[in-house]
Amino acid sequence: MDQLPAASLAPDSPQGYANHLAGLIYTQTMEIIEGKATNVALLYLMILLIPIYGVYGVYQYRKSYIDLPYVGIRPGLFGSWKAGYYYLHNSADVVWEGYQKYAREGRAFVISTPKRWLVFLTDPDQIAELAMVADSKVGFYEALNMKNKHNRVAEPSLGDYINTYHVDVIKSQLTPRMASILPEIRQEGNVAWKDTLKLGPGWTKVGIWEVVIQVVSRSANRCFVGLPLCRNQELLDVFRAYAIRTNEVVYMVDLAPRMFQPLLEWVLLKRFRLPQRAMKILKPVFEERKRMREELGQERWDAEKPNDSITWIIDAAMKKDAHQQTNEQMSWRLIWLNFAAIHTTSMSTLHILYDLAANPEYIDPLREEIIATMDQHGGYTKEALNNMLKLDSCLRESQRWNCVVSIVISKLTMSDYTFKSGKVPLHLPKGTFVTAPATATHLSEEIYGPDAHIWKGFRFSEMREKMTNPEESSKLQAAATSKEYLAFSHGKHACTGRFFAIYQLKMLLIYCLLRFDIRLPLDRNGKRPDNRYILGRRSAEINGSLEFRERKEWNELKTRWGEFDEEED
Ligand code: HEM
């Protein structure tokens, strides 16, 4: 085998050592390629490569350091690793510490996470600017792909600006059709509650997460894939497993050295072939729908097409290139809608149920509002749901307290970027990760007043009831985002499904509150389960329980508006 000439240099100078090392690596690599490597040679190569990789990693990490006040462990010898490890276990505390120190002056601060420095903005004007700035300057999908590897663990076109048409499908098709979609989501939710929650006489203790995720997946998928597929348990399980596993895996993989990432992705995610299993179920449905589209012709198709995401995705894909029109590509959009919609809405449902069970004094006023508003509007119309200010307020308060995504608008500077707004000038070099601390902002006393740390279900409805300007009042709706209310993020990449999510949450809660009494198990002493922190991310306790009891009043209520359609069509 040819030797690198440099390897024969005596290692008596830094350059000599570098050449010597390069020669050794070359020799060992060639032996592996030529199949001559022994286990010892492989071990030797690993021993050589790992420290080099480590030193290179630390060099890269240090090079990207940003000159801003930092919070958490000080960078020193191994500081970045220690700090990163600390962040994994204490992310909420570290971010809160930084926010408390620097938010008053409106200064940004920086935290060391295992893989990169993260700049946190505290000035709401700078947060608004970040939310609105062009992606060509501070990129959204670039950050997502680098951190969460969506383009790699899923499908590359889910992480670009050209083919993410499913995002637009929600904005341009789903949201405008909300009034016609609501009855179906409501019906599916009600049937799913009935099918999933099996109660004995008196109070029954229920592992609530499983119930919630089932009710949310079924009712959302009534709109995404329609009947009967929204009750296909295998499909729902695959959608759910894919979302949960992908969410966990991308965080784990991000912690690993880059060269091991593809292997880890395969071991932890890809080998389960979850998308392929969903595609197998979805393929005949797409085929059938495309055939129907062709047979009907444009005019009849427009008049008669089923009102669900399968139709909207086909219509959108037909304006794209041939690759986007394949069943696989279109199935990816449904997998991704489930990814965005199910876990988030289920978490929010879990939080509000825990919040109401821990604050039971809110339940009767909510029931009174629901009944009075439905009496006034003749049932669960879109207008009735819009007019339930107390229910809306509890949802907004629950998300203020426990937003599902605790840091939002995570972006990456594509070139040096100087903020135009803010009390303190801020310049970020190219390649900086910058984000907004949603949870910390929501707990700010400067913004939400001295009771920011108290769960006040009617905080927003009390404010809205005093307002005379409907436009001002609508800014405090649960689905409205602002630079100070970030549960659905804000700006260009705010959640496009938030209107759908809030209507869905309201309908699930209405059924639950009118039909059941709920309470925390007595041994919780009125305290809701604490949140969990996994790899720096926050989640409601999914192993928690609630107790449910059938209400006597249900017998009268279920026929009062003639539409608690619990039975299948
Ligand atoms: C309560 C439930 C939900 C919460 C809390 C939530 C929260 C969020 C947040 C925080 C983001 C921005 C992510 C970021 O900044 O990195 C987001 C984006 C998104 N959400 Fe939601 N979401 C919810 C429900 C839904 C539903 C039901 C859908 C679909 C119908 C949906 C579709 C999306 C999409 C497509 C995006 C990406 C927007 C883009 O790429 O520009 N979400 N969501």
PDB file of C-alpha atoms in Angstrom, residues 300-481:
ATOM      1  CA  ARG A 300     -67.436  18.657 -10.456  1.00  0.00           C
ATOM      2  CA  TRP A 301     -64.377  17.895  -8.348  1.00  0.00           C
ATOM      3  CA  ASP A 302     -64.442  21.441  -6.965  1.00  0.00           C
ATOM      4  CA  ALA A 303     -68.129  21.091  -6.135  1.00  0.00           C
ATOM      5  CA  GLU A 304     -68.119  17.534  -4.790  1.00  0.00           C
ATOM      6  CA  LYS A 305     -64.664  16.894  -3.347  1.00  0.00           C
ATOM      7  CA  PRO A 306     -64.483  15.619   0.238  1.00  0.00           C
ATOM      8  CA  ASN A 307     -63.718  18.307   2.788  1.00  0.00           C
ATOM      9  CA  ASP A 308     -60.501  16.965   4.319  1.00  0.00           C
ATOM     10  CA  SER A 309     -56.737  17.392   4.236  1.00  0.00           C
ATOM     11  CA  ILE A 310     -56.265  14.533   1.770  1.00  0.00           C
ATOM     12  CA  THR A 311     -58.183  16.573  -0.815  1.00  0.00           C
ATOM     13  CA  TRP A 312     -56.369  19.817  -0.005  1.00  0.00           C
ATOM     14  CA  ILE A 313     -52.970  18.130  -0.146  1.00  0.00           C
ATOM     15  CA  ILE A 314     -53.752  16.577  -3.546  1.00  0.00           C
ATOM     16  CA  ASP A 315     -54.946  19.957  -4.879  1.00  0.00           C
ATOM     17  CA  ALA A 316     -51.784  21.670  -3.587  1.00  0.00           C
ATOM     18  CA  ALA A 317     -49.448  18.911  -4.813  1.00  0.00           C
ATOM     19  CA  MET A 318     -50.908  19.105  -8.335  1.00  0.00           C
ATOM     20  CA  LYS A 319     -49.430  22.605  -8.593  1.00  0.00           C
ATOM     21  CA  LYS A 320     -45.972  21.221  -7.726  1.00  0.00           C
ATOM     22  CA  ASP A 321     -43.547  19.040  -9.655  1.00  0.00           C
ATOM     23  CA  ALA A 322     -44.171  15.344 -10.368  1.00  0.00           C
ATOM     24  CA  HIS A 323     -42.106  14.238  -7.372  1.00  0.00           C
ATOM     25  CA  GLN A 324     -44.434  16.084  -5.002  1.00  0.00           C
ATOM     26  CA  GLN A 325     -47.424  14.307  -6.547  1.00  0.00           C
ATOM     27  CA  THR A 326     -46.294  10.824  -5.524  1.00  0.00           C
ATOM     28  CA  ASN A 327     -48.280   9.014  -2.827  1.00  0.00           C
ATOM     29  CA  GLU A 328     -45.169   8.929  -0.639  1.00  0.00           C
ATOM     30  CA  GLN A 329     -44.672  12.689  -0.774  1.00  0.00           C
ATOM     31  CA  MET A 330     -48.317  13.412  -0.117  1.00  0.00           C
ATOM     32  CA  SER A 331     -48.371  10.911   2.747  1.00  0.00           C
ATOM     33  CA  TRP A 332     -45.411  12.716   4.294  1.00  0.00           C
ATOM     34  CA  ARG A 333     -47.566  15.852   4.522  1.00  0.00           C
ATOM     35  CA  LEU A 334     -50.187  13.975   6.562  1.00  0.00           C
ATOM     36  CA  ILE A 335     -47.530  12.411   8.763  1.00  0.00           C
ATOM     37  CA  TRP A 336     -46.135  15.888   9.323  1.00  0.00           C
ATOM     38  CA  LEU A 337     -49.514  17.450  10.081  1.00  0.00           C
ATOM     39  CA  ASN A 338     -49.988  14.799  12.735  1.00  0.00           C
ATOM     40  CA  PHE A 339     -46.477  15.511  13.975  1.00  0.00           C
ATOM     41  CA  ALA A 340     -47.323  19.204  14.411  1.00  0.00           C
ATOM     42  CA  ALA A 341     -50.870  18.770  15.697  1.00  0.00           C
ATOM     43  CA  ILE A 342     -51.323  15.755  17.936  1.00  0.00           C
ATOM     44  CA  HIS A 343     -48.655  15.898  20.597  1.00  0.00           C
ATOM     45  CA  THR A 344     -49.010  19.665  21.028  1.00  0.00           C
ATOM     46  CA  THR A 345     -52.811  19.654  21.328  1.00  0.00           C
ATOM     47  CA  SER A 346     -52.752  16.594  23.600  1.00  0.00           C
ATOM     48  CA  MET A 347     -50.204  18.252  25.893  1.00  0.00           C
ATOM     49  CA  SER A 348     -52.336  21.402  26.024  1.00  0.00           C
ATOM     50  CA  THR A 349     -55.415  19.306  26.868  1.00  0.00           C
ATOM     51  CA  LEU A 350     -53.508  17.552  29.626  1.00  0.00           C
ATOM     52  CA  HIS A 351     -52.352  20.879  31.079  1.00  0.00           C
ATOM     53  CA  ILE A 352     -55.811  22.452  31.093  1.00  0.00           C
ATOM     54  CA  LEU A 353     -57.369  19.348  32.676  1.00  0.00           C
ATOM     55  CA  TYR A 354     -54.722  19.342  35.411  1.00  0.00           C
ATOM     56  CA  ASP A 355     -55.170  23.112  35.860  1.00  0.00           C
ATOM     57  CA  LEU A 356     -58.949  22.866  36.213  1.00  0.00           C
ATOM     58  CA  ALA A 357     -58.734  19.877  38.547  1.00  0.00           C
ATOM     59  CA  ALA A 358     -56.284  21.844  40.717  1.00  0.00           C
ATOM     60  CA  ASN A 359     -58.497  24.959  40.573  1.00  0.00           C
ATOM     61  CA  PRO A 360     -62.002  23.426  40.801  1.00  0.00           C
ATOM     62  CA  GLU A 361     -63.646  26.762  41.653  1.00  0.00           C
ATOM     63  CA  TYR A 362     -63.441  27.595  37.915  1.00  0.00           C
ATOM     64  CA  ILE A 363     -65.466  24.603  36.758  1.00  0.00           C
ATOM     65  CA  ASP A 364     -69.024  25.698  37.625  1.00  0.00           C
ATOM     66  CA  PRO A 365     -68.655  29.227  36.170  1.00  0.00           C
ATOM     67  CA  LEU A 366     -67.306  27.595  32.998  1.00  0.00           C
ATOM     68  CA  ARG A 367     -70.300  25.248  32.809  1.00  0.00           C
ATOM     69  CA  GLU A 368     -72.666  28.179  33.302  1.00  0.00           C
ATOM     70  CA  GLU A 369     -70.986  30.124  30.500  1.00  0.00           C
ATOM     71  CA  ILE A 370     -71.018  27.137  28.154  1.00  0.00           C
ATOM     72  CA  ILE A 371     -74.725  26.425  28.726  1.00  0.00           C
ATOM     73  CA  ALA A 372     -75.782  30.079  28.509  1.00  0.00           C
ATOM     74  CA  THR A 373     -73.803  30.674  25.303  1.00  0.00           C
ATOM     75  CA  MET A 374     -75.059  27.515  23.644  1.00  0.00           C
ATOM     76  CA  ASP A 375     -78.630  28.405  24.604  1.00  0.00           C
ATOM     77  CA  GLN A 376     -78.114  31.813  23.036  1.00  0.00           C
ATOM     78  CA  HIS A 377     -76.594  30.470  19.783  1.00  0.00           C
ATOM     79  CA  GLY A 378     -78.658  27.313  19.497  1.00  0.00           C
ATOM     80  CA  GLY A 379     -75.746  24.932  20.170  1.00  0.00           C
ATOM     81  CA  TYR A 380     -72.078  24.629  19.436  1.00  0.00           C
ATOM     82  CA  THR A 381     -71.756  27.002  16.502  1.00  0.00           C
ATOM     83  CA  LYS A 382     -68.486  28.705  15.667  1.00  0.00           C
ATOM     84  CA  GLU A 383     -69.994  31.955  17.028  1.00  0.00           C
ATOM     85  CA  ALA A 384     -70.929  30.234  20.291  1.00  0.00           C
ATOM     86  CA  LEU A 385     -67.365  28.976  20.683  1.00  0.00           C
ATOM     87  CA  ASN A 386     -66.009  32.467  19.930  1.00  0.00           C
ATOM     88  CA  ASN A 387     -68.237  33.948  22.607  1.00  0.00           C
ATOM     89  CA  MET A 388     -67.135  31.678  25.447  1.00  0.00           C
ATOM     90  CA  LEU A 389     -64.719  34.227  26.866  1.00  0.00           C
ATOM     91  CA  LYS A 390     -64.136  32.413  30.156  1.00  0.00           C
ATOM     92  CA  LEU A 391     -63.324  29.119  28.475  1.00  0.00           C
ATOM     93  CA  ASP A 392     -61.062  30.914  26.010  1.00  0.00           C
ATOM     94  CA  SER A 393     -59.359  32.725  28.879  1.00  0.00           C
ATOM     95  CA  CYS A 394     -58.679  29.502  30.809  1.00  0.00           C
ATOM     96  CA  LEU A 395     -57.048  28.048  27.706  1.00  0.00           C
ATOM     97  CA  ARG A 396     -54.877  31.110  27.185  1.00  0.00           C
ATOM     98  CA  GLU A 397     -53.921  31.159  30.859  1.00  0.00           C
ATOM     99  CA  SER A 398     -53.116  27.464  30.841  1.00  0.00           C
ATOM    100  CA  GLN A 399     -50.825  27.974  27.836  1.00  0.00           C
ATOM    101  CA  ARG A 400     -49.308  31.088  29.387  1.00  0.00           C
ATOM    102  CA  TRP A 401     -48.351  29.031  32.404  1.00  0.00           C
ATOM    103  CA  ASN A 402     -47.298  25.921  30.579  1.00  0.00           C
ATOM    104  CA  CYS A 403     -46.670  26.592  26.949  1.00  0.00           C
ATOM    105  CA  VAL A 404     -45.916  23.326  25.186  1.00  0.00           C
ATOM    106  CA  VAL A 405     -42.870  24.720  23.390  1.00  0.00           C
ATOM    107  CA  SER A 406     -40.905  26.676  25.968  1.00  0.00           C
ATOM    108  CA  ILE A 407     -38.451  28.343  23.599  1.00  0.00           C
ATOM    109  CA  VAL A 408     -39.816  29.560  20.272  1.00  0.00           C
ATOM    110  CA  ILE A 409     -38.863  31.422  17.075  1.00  0.00           C
ATOM    111  CA  SER A 410     -35.545  29.556  17.054  1.00  0.00           C
ATOM    112  CA  LYS A 411     -33.597  30.876  14.074  1.00  0.00           C
ATOM    113  CA  LEU A 412     -30.094  30.993  12.639  1.00  0.00           C
ATOM    114  CA  THR A 413     -28.393  34.147  11.350  1.00  0.00           C
ATOM    115  CA  MET A 414     -27.524  33.625   7.671  1.00  0.00           C
ATOM    116  CA  SER A 415     -25.097  36.583   7.709  1.00  0.00           C
ATOM    117  CA  ASP A 416     -24.117  39.111  10.388  1.00  0.00           C
ATOM    118  CA  TYR A 417     -27.329  40.656  11.685  1.00  0.00           C
ATOM    119  CA  THR A 418     -27.841  43.890  13.616  1.00  0.00           C
ATOM    120  CA  PHE A 419     -31.230  44.381  15.270  1.00  0.00           C
ATOM    121  CA  LYS A 420     -32.992  47.606  14.359  1.00  0.00           C
ATOM    122  CA  SER A 421     -35.125  47.631  17.495  1.00  0.00           C
ATOM    123  CA  GLY A 422     -34.589  47.227  21.214  1.00  0.00           C
ATOM    124  CA  LYS A 423     -33.345  49.216  24.176  1.00  0.00           C
ATOM    125  CA  VAL A 424     -29.825  47.786  23.887  1.00  0.00           C
ATOM    126  CA  PRO A 425     -28.131  47.481  20.451  1.00  0.00           C
ATOM    127  CA  LEU A 426     -27.606  43.875  19.432  1.00  0.00           C
ATOM    128  CA  HIS A 427     -25.304  42.561  16.745  1.00  0.00           C
ATOM    129  CA  LEU A 428     -25.107  38.839  16.032  1.00  0.00           C
ATOM    130  CA  PRO A 429     -22.437  37.254  13.867  1.00  0.00           C
ATOM    131  CA  LYS A 430     -23.303  34.879  11.020  1.00  0.00           C
ATOM    132  CA  GLY A 431     -24.136  31.374  12.229  1.00  0.00           C
ATOM    133  CA  THR A 432     -25.670  32.404  15.572  1.00  0.00           C
ATOM    134  CA  PHE A 433     -28.655  30.536  17.002  1.00  0.00           C
ATOM    135  CA  VAL A 434     -31.120  33.003  18.444  1.00  0.00           C
ATOM    136  CA  THR A 435     -34.431  32.356  20.145  1.00  0.00           C
ATOM    137  CA  ALA A 436     -37.201  33.717  22.381  1.00  0.00           C
ATOM    138  CA  PRO A 437     -37.815  32.381  25.898  1.00  0.00           C
ATOM    139  CA  ALA A 438     -41.590  31.808  25.824  1.00  0.00           C
ATOM    140  CA  THR A 439     -42.036  30.447  29.346  1.00  0.00           C
ATOM    141  CA  ALA A 440     -39.886  33.136  30.971  1.00  0.00           C
ATOM    142  CA  THR A 441     -41.678  35.894  29.009  1.00  0.00           C
ATOM    143  CA  HIS A 442     -45.030  34.487  30.166  1.00  0.00           C
ATOM    144  CA  LEU A 443     -43.975  34.629  33.804  1.00  0.00           C
ATOM    145  CA  SER A 444     -42.630  38.184  33.615  1.00  0.00           C
ATOM    146  CA  GLU A 445     -44.144  40.485  36.234  1.00  0.00           C
ATOM    147  CA  GLU A 446     -43.244  43.473  34.048  1.00  0.00           C
ATOM    148  CA  ILE A 447     -45.594  42.126  31.381  1.00  0.00           C
ATOM    149  CA  TYR A 448     -48.269  40.196  33.298  1.00  0.00           C
ATOM    150  CA  GLY A 449     -48.232  42.089  36.594  1.00  0.00           C
ATOM    151  CA  PRO A 450     -47.423  41.066  40.169  1.00  0.00           C
ATOM    152  CA  ASP A 451     -49.702  38.002  39.932  1.00  0.00           C
ATOM    153  CA  ALA A 452     -47.822  36.609  36.918  1.00  0.00           C
ATOM    154  CA  HIS A 453     -46.923  33.543  38.993  1.00  0.00           C
ATOM    155  CA  ILE A 454     -50.513  32.745  39.886  1.00  0.00           C
ATOM    156  CA  TRP A 455     -52.804  30.649  37.681  1.00  0.00           C
ATOM    157  CA  LYS A 456     -55.792  32.945  37.160  1.00  0.00           C
ATOM    158  CA  GLY A 457     -58.192  31.245  34.775  1.00  0.00           C
ATOM    159  CA  PHE A 458     -60.237  34.368  34.092  1.00  0.00           C
ATOM    160  CA  ARG A 459     -57.238  36.724  33.799  1.00  0.00           C
ATOM    161  CA  PHE A 460     -57.945  37.479  30.135  1.00  0.00           C
ATOM    162  CA  SER A 461     -61.758  37.313  30.155  1.00  0.00           C
ATOM    163  CA  GLU A 462     -61.855  39.881  32.965  1.00  0.00           C
ATOM    164  CA  MET A 463     -59.699  42.195  30.848  1.00  0.00           C
ATOM    165  CA  ARG A 464     -61.767  41.543  27.715  1.00  0.00           C
ATOM    166  CA  GLU A 465     -65.085  42.149  29.477  1.00  0.00           C
ATOM    167  CA  LYS A 466     -63.926  45.713  30.266  1.00  0.00           C
ATOM    168  CA  MET A 467     -62.911  46.404  26.662  1.00  0.00           C
ATOM    169  CA  THR A 468     -65.264  48.211  24.321  1.00  0.00           C
ATOM    170  CA  ASN A 469     -63.172  47.825  21.180  1.00  0.00           C
ATOM    171  CA  PRO A 470     -63.697  44.298  19.721  1.00  0.00           C
ATOM    172  CA  GLU A 471     -60.388  44.502  17.865  1.00  0.00           C
ATOM    173  CA  GLU A 472     -58.502  45.109  21.111  1.00  0.00           C
ATOM    174  CA  SER A 473     -60.437  42.317  22.791  1.00  0.00           C
ATOM    175  CA  SER A 474     -59.607  39.839  20.024  1.00  0.00           C
ATOM    176  CA  LYS A 475     -55.893  40.394  20.670  1.00  0.00           C
ATOM    177  CA  LEU A 476     -56.386  38.553  23.962  1.00  0.00           C
ATOM    178  CA  GLN A 477     -58.037  35.480  22.438  1.00  0.00           C
ATOM    179  CA  ALA A 478     -56.361  32.157  23.117  1.00  0.00           C
ATOM    180  CA  ALA A 479     -55.281  31.832  19.481  1.00  0.00           C
ATOM    181  CA  ALA A 480     -53.886  35.378  19.197  1.00  0.00           C
ATOM    182  CA  THR A 481     -50.104  35.652  19.301  1.00  0.00           C
TER     183      THR A 481
END
